[in-house]
Short mmCIF file of C-alpha atoms and ligand atoms in Angstrom, two decimals:
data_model
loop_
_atom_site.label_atom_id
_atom_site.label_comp_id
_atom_site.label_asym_id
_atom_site.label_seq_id
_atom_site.Cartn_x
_atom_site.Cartn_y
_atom_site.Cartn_z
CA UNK A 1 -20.89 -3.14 12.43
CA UNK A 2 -18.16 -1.10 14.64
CA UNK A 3 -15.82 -3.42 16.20
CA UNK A 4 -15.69 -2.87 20.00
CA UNK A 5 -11.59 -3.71 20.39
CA UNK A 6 -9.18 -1.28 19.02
CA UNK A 7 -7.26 -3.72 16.83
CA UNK A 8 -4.33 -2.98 14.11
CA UNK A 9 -5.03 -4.58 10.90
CA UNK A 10 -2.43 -5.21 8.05
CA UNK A 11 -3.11 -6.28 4.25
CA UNK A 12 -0.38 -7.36 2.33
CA UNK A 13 0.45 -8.57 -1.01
CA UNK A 14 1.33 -8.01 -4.33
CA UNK A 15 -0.58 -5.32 -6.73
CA UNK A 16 -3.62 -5.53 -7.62
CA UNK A 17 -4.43 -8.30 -5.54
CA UNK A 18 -7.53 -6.38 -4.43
CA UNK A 19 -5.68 -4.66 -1.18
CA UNK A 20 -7.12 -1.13 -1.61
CA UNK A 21 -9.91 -1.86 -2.63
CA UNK A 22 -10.53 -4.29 0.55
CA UNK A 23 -9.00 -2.55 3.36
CA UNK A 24 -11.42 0.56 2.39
CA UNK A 25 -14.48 -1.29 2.58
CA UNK A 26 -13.05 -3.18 5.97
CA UNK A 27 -12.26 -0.01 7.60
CA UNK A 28 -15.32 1.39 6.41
CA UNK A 29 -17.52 -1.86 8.01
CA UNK A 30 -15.65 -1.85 11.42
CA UNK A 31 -15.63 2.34 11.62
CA UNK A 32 -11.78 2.40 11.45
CA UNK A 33 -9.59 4.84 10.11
CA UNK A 34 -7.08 3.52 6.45
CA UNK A 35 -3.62 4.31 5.29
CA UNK A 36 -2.46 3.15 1.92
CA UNK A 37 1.62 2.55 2.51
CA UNK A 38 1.78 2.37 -1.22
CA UNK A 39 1.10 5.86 -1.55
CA UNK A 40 4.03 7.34 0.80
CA UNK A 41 6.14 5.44 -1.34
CA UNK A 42 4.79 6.90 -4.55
CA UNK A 43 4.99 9.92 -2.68
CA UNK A 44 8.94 9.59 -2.34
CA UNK A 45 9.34 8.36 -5.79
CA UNK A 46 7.14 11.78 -7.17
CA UNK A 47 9.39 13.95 -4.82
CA UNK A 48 12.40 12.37 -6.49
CA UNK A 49 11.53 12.39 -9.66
CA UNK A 50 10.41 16.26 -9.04
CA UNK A 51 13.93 16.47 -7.66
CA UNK A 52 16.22 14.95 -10.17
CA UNK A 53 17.17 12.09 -7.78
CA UNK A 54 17.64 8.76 -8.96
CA UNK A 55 16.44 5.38 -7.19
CA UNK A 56 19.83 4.46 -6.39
CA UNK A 57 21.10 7.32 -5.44
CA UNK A 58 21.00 6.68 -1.35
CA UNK A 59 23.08 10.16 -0.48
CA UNK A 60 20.30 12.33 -1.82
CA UNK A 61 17.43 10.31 -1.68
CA UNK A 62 18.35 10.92 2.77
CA UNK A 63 18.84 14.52 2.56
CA UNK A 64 15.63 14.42 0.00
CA UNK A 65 13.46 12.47 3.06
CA UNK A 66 15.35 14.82 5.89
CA UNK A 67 13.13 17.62 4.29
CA UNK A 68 10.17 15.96 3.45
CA UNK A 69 6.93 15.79 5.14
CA UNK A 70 4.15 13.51 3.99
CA UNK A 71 0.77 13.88 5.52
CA UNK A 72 -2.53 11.99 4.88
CA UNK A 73 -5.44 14.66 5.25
CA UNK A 74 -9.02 13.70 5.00
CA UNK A 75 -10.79 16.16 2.75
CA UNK A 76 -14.52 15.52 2.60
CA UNK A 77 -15.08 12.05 2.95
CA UNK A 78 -11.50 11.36 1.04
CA UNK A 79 -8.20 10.57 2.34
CA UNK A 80 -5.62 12.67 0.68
CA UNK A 81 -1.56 12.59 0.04
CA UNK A 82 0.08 15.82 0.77
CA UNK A 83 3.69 15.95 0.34
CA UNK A 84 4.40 19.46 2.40
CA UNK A 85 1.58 21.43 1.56
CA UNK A 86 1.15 20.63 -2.36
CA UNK A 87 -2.10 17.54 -2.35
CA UNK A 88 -0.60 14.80 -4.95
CA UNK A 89 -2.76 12.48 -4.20
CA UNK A 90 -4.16 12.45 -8.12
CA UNK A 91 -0.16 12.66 -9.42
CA UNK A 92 1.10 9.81 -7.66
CA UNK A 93 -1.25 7.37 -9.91
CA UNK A 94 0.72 6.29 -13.01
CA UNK A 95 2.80 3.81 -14.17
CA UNK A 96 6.04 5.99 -13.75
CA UNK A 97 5.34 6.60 -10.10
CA UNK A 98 4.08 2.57 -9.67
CA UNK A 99 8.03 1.50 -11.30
CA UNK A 100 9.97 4.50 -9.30
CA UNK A 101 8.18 3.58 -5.68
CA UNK A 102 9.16 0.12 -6.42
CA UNK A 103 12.82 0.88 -7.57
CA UNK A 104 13.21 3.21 -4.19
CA UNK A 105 11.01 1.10 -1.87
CA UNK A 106 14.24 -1.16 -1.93
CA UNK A 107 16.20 1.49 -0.61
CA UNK A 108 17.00 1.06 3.20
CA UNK A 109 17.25 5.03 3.47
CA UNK A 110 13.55 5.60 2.07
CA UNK A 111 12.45 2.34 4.06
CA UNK A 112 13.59 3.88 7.51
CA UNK A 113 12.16 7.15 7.12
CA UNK A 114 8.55 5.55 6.20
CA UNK A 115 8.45 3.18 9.21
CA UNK A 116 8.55 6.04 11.57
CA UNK A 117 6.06 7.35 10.20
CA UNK A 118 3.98 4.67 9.27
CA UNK A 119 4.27 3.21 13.06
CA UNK A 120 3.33 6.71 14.84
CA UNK A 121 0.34 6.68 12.42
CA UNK A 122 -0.39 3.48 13.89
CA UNK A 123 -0.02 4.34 17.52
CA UNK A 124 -3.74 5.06 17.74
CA UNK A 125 -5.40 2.05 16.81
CA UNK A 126 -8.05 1.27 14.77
CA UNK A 127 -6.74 1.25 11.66
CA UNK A 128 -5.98 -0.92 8.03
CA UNK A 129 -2.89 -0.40 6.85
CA UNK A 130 -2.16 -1.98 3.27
CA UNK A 131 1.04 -2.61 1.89
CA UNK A 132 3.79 -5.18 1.65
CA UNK A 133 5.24 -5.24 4.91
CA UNK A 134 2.64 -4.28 7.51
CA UNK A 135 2.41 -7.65 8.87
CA UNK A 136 6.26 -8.74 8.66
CA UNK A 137 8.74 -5.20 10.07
CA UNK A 138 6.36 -2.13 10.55
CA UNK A 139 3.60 -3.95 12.49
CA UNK A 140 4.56 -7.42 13.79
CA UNK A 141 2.66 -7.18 16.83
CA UNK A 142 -0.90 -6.32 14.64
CA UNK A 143 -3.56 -8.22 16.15
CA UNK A 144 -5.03 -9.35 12.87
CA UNK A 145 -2.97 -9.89 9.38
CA UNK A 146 -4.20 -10.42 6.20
CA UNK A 147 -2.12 -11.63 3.05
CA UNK A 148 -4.34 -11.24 -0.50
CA UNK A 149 -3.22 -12.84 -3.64
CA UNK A 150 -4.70 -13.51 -7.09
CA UNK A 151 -3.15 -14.63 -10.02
CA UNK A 152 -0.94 -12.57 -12.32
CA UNK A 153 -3.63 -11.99 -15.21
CA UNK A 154 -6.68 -10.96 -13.08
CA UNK A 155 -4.43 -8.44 -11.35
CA UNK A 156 -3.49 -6.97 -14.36
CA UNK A 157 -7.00 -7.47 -16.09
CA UNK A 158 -8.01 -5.29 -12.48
CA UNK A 159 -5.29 -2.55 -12.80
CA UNK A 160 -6.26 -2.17 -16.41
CA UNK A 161 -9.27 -1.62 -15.84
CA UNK A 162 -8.34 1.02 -12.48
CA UNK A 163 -5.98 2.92 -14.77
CA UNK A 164 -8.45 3.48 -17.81
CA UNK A 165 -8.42 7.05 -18.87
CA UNK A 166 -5.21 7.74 -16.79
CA UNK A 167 -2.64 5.51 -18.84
CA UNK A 168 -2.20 4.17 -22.37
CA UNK A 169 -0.54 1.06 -21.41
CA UNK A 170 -2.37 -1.88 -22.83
CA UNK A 171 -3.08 -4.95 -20.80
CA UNK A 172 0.12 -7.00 -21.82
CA UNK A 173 2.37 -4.13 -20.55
CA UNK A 174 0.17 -3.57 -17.63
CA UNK A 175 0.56 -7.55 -16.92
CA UNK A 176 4.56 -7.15 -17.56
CA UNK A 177 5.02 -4.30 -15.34
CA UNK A 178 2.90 -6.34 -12.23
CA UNK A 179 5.47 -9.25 -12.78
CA UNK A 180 8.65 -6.72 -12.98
CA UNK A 181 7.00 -4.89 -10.14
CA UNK A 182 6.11 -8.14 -7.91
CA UNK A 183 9.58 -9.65 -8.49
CA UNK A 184 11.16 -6.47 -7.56
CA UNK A 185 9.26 -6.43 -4.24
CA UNK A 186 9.47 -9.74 -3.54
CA UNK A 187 13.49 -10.04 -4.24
CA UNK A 188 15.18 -7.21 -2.38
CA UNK A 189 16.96 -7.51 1.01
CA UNK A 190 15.37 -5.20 2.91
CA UNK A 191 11.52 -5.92 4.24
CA UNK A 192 10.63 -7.77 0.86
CA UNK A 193 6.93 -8.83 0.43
CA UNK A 194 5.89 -11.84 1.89
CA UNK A 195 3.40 -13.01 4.09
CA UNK A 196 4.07 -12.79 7.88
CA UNK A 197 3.37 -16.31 9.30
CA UNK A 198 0.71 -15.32 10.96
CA UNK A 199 -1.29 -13.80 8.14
CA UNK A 200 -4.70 -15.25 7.20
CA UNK A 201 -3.87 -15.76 3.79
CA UNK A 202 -6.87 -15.07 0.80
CA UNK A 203 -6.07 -15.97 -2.83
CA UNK A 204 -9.55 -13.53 -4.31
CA UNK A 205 -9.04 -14.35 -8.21
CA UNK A 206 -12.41 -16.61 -8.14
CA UNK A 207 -13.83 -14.08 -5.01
CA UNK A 208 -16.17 -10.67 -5.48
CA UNK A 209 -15.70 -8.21 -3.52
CA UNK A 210 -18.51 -9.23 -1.44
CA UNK A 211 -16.75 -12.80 -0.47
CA UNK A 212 -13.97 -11.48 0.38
CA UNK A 213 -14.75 -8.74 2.77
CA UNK A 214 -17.03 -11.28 4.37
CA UNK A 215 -13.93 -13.79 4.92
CA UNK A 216 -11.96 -10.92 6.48
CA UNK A 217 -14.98 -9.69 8.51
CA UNK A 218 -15.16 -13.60 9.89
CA UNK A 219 -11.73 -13.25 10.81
CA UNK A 220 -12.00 -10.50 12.47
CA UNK A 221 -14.97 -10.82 14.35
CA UNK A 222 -13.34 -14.30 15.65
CA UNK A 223 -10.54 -11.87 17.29
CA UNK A 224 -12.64 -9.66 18.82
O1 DC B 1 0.66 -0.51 -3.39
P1 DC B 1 1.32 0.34 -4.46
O2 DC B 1 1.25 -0.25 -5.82
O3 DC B 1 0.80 1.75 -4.44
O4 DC B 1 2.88 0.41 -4.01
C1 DC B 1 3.86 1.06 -4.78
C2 DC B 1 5.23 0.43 -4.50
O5 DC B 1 5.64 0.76 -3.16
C3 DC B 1 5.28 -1.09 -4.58
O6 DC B 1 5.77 -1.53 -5.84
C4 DC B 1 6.21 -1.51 -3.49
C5 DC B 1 6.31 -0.32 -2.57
N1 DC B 1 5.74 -0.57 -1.22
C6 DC B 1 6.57 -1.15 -0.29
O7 DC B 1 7.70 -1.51 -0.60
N2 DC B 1 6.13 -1.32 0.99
C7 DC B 1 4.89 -0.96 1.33
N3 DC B 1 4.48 -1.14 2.59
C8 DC B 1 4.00 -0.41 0.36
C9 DC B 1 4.46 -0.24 -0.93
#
C-alpha cells in the first residue's frame, strides 16, 4: 500500500536488531525510497583503512572526508555504496569494517561530515533511514520514529547467520563483538545511540519478520 503523506521515517537501534532488514521491507510496502546510515560509516572506516588513517586520528580523518564523496546509486533494483566512483558496497561487509565504523562513528569530524549529507538526502521525503541517530540529531523533526531492540544472543545468532560465507568468526565472537560494538555506540559523547523520546519502541526477539513490519505499518498508517 503507498502511503499518500510524504513522511520521514527513522529506525534506530543497536545491530542486528532487525533494522535493515525492516526498513527495506517498510520502504518497500509504503513505495519509499531507503538509506542505510550504517553503510556511510563503513564507508569512512574502508576509506581509512585504504588510507592508512587511524580512528583517532581527527587531523586526517577531516582532510580524508574533505575529499571524499559517498553516493548511494540504485543499480537494478539494488541500492549501492560508491565511495567516488569505485562501488564498495560488497567490501564494506566484514567484521573489520563493522569495529572501524564504530571506532570512527565516535569521531565528531566523521559525524559532521555524514549529517550533511545524510539530511540533504533526506530533504525529499519519503524515505527510511536506519541507523543510530536518525531519530535523536540528524532527523528530530521525522514524523514517525522507530527504536528496534532484541536481546544480545538473537542478534548475534541473526548476524551469524547474515555473515555466513563472508566471515569465519564463530557465534561467541560474533556475540562479543555486538556487545563491544553496542557499548561503544551507546557510550560516546557525541550523538550516542539511544532512543529519541518519541520513538515507538519494538523489542522483535519473540517477533517474525511478518509481526513486526505489521506493528510498524500500524504505526504508520495511524500518522497518515
Ligand atoms: O548499522 P551498521 O552495523 O552498518 O553500523 C556500523 C557502525 O556505524 C555502528 O557500529 C555505529 C555507526 N553508526 C552510527 O554511529 N550512526 C549511524 N547513524 C549509523 C551507524
Amino acid at each position: 500500500m503507498k502511503s499518500k503523506k510524504a513522511f520521514l521515517i527513522t529506525i534506530d537501534g543497536p545491530a542486528g536488531a532487525g533494522k535493515t532488514t525492516l526498513s527495506k521491507m517498510l520502504a518497500e510496502r509504503l513505495g519509499y525510497s531507503y538509506i542505510d546510515t550504517g553503510a556511510l560509516y563503513r564507508g569512512v572506516a574502508f576509506e581509512a583503512i585504504h588510507h592508512g588513517i587511524a580512528s583517532d586520528d581527527d587531523k586526517a580523518l577531516e582532510e580524508m572526508c574533505s575529499q571524499l564523496s559517498l553516493r548511494f546509486i540504485i543499480v537494478g533494483k539494488e541500492l549501492r555504496l560508491f565511495s567516488n566512483e569505485k562501488d564498495i558496497t560488497d567490501r564494506i561487509r566484514t567484521p573489520e569494517m563493522a569495529m572501524m565504523a564504530s571506532a570512527v562513528s565516535a569521531r565528531p569530524v566523521v559525524r559532521s561530515f555524514l549529517l550533511d549529507l545524510q539530511r540533504e538526502i533526506g530533504l525529499k521525503k519519503r524515505v527510511v533511514f536506519e541507523g543510530r541517530d536518525m531519530g535523536t540529531v540528524v532527523f528530530p523533526e521525522a514524523e514517525v520514529k522507530f527504536f528496534l531492540d532484541a536481546s544480545p544472543h538473537i542478534r548475534a545468532i541473526r548476524r551469524f547467520n547474515e555473515m555466513k560465507g563472508l566471515s569465519s568468526q564463530t557465534l561467541e565472537e560474533v556475540e562479543k563483538d555486538i556487545i563491544r560494538r553496542d557499548r561503544n555506540d551507546s557510550t560516546r559523547a557525541v550523538a550516542p545511540l539511544k532512543a529519541a523520546d518519541d520513538a515507538v519502541h519494538i523489542d522483535t526477539t519473540a517477533l517474525t519478520l511478518d509481526e513486526a513490519i505489521e506493528k510498524m505499518l500500524k504505526v504508520v498508517n495511524k500518522r497518515g
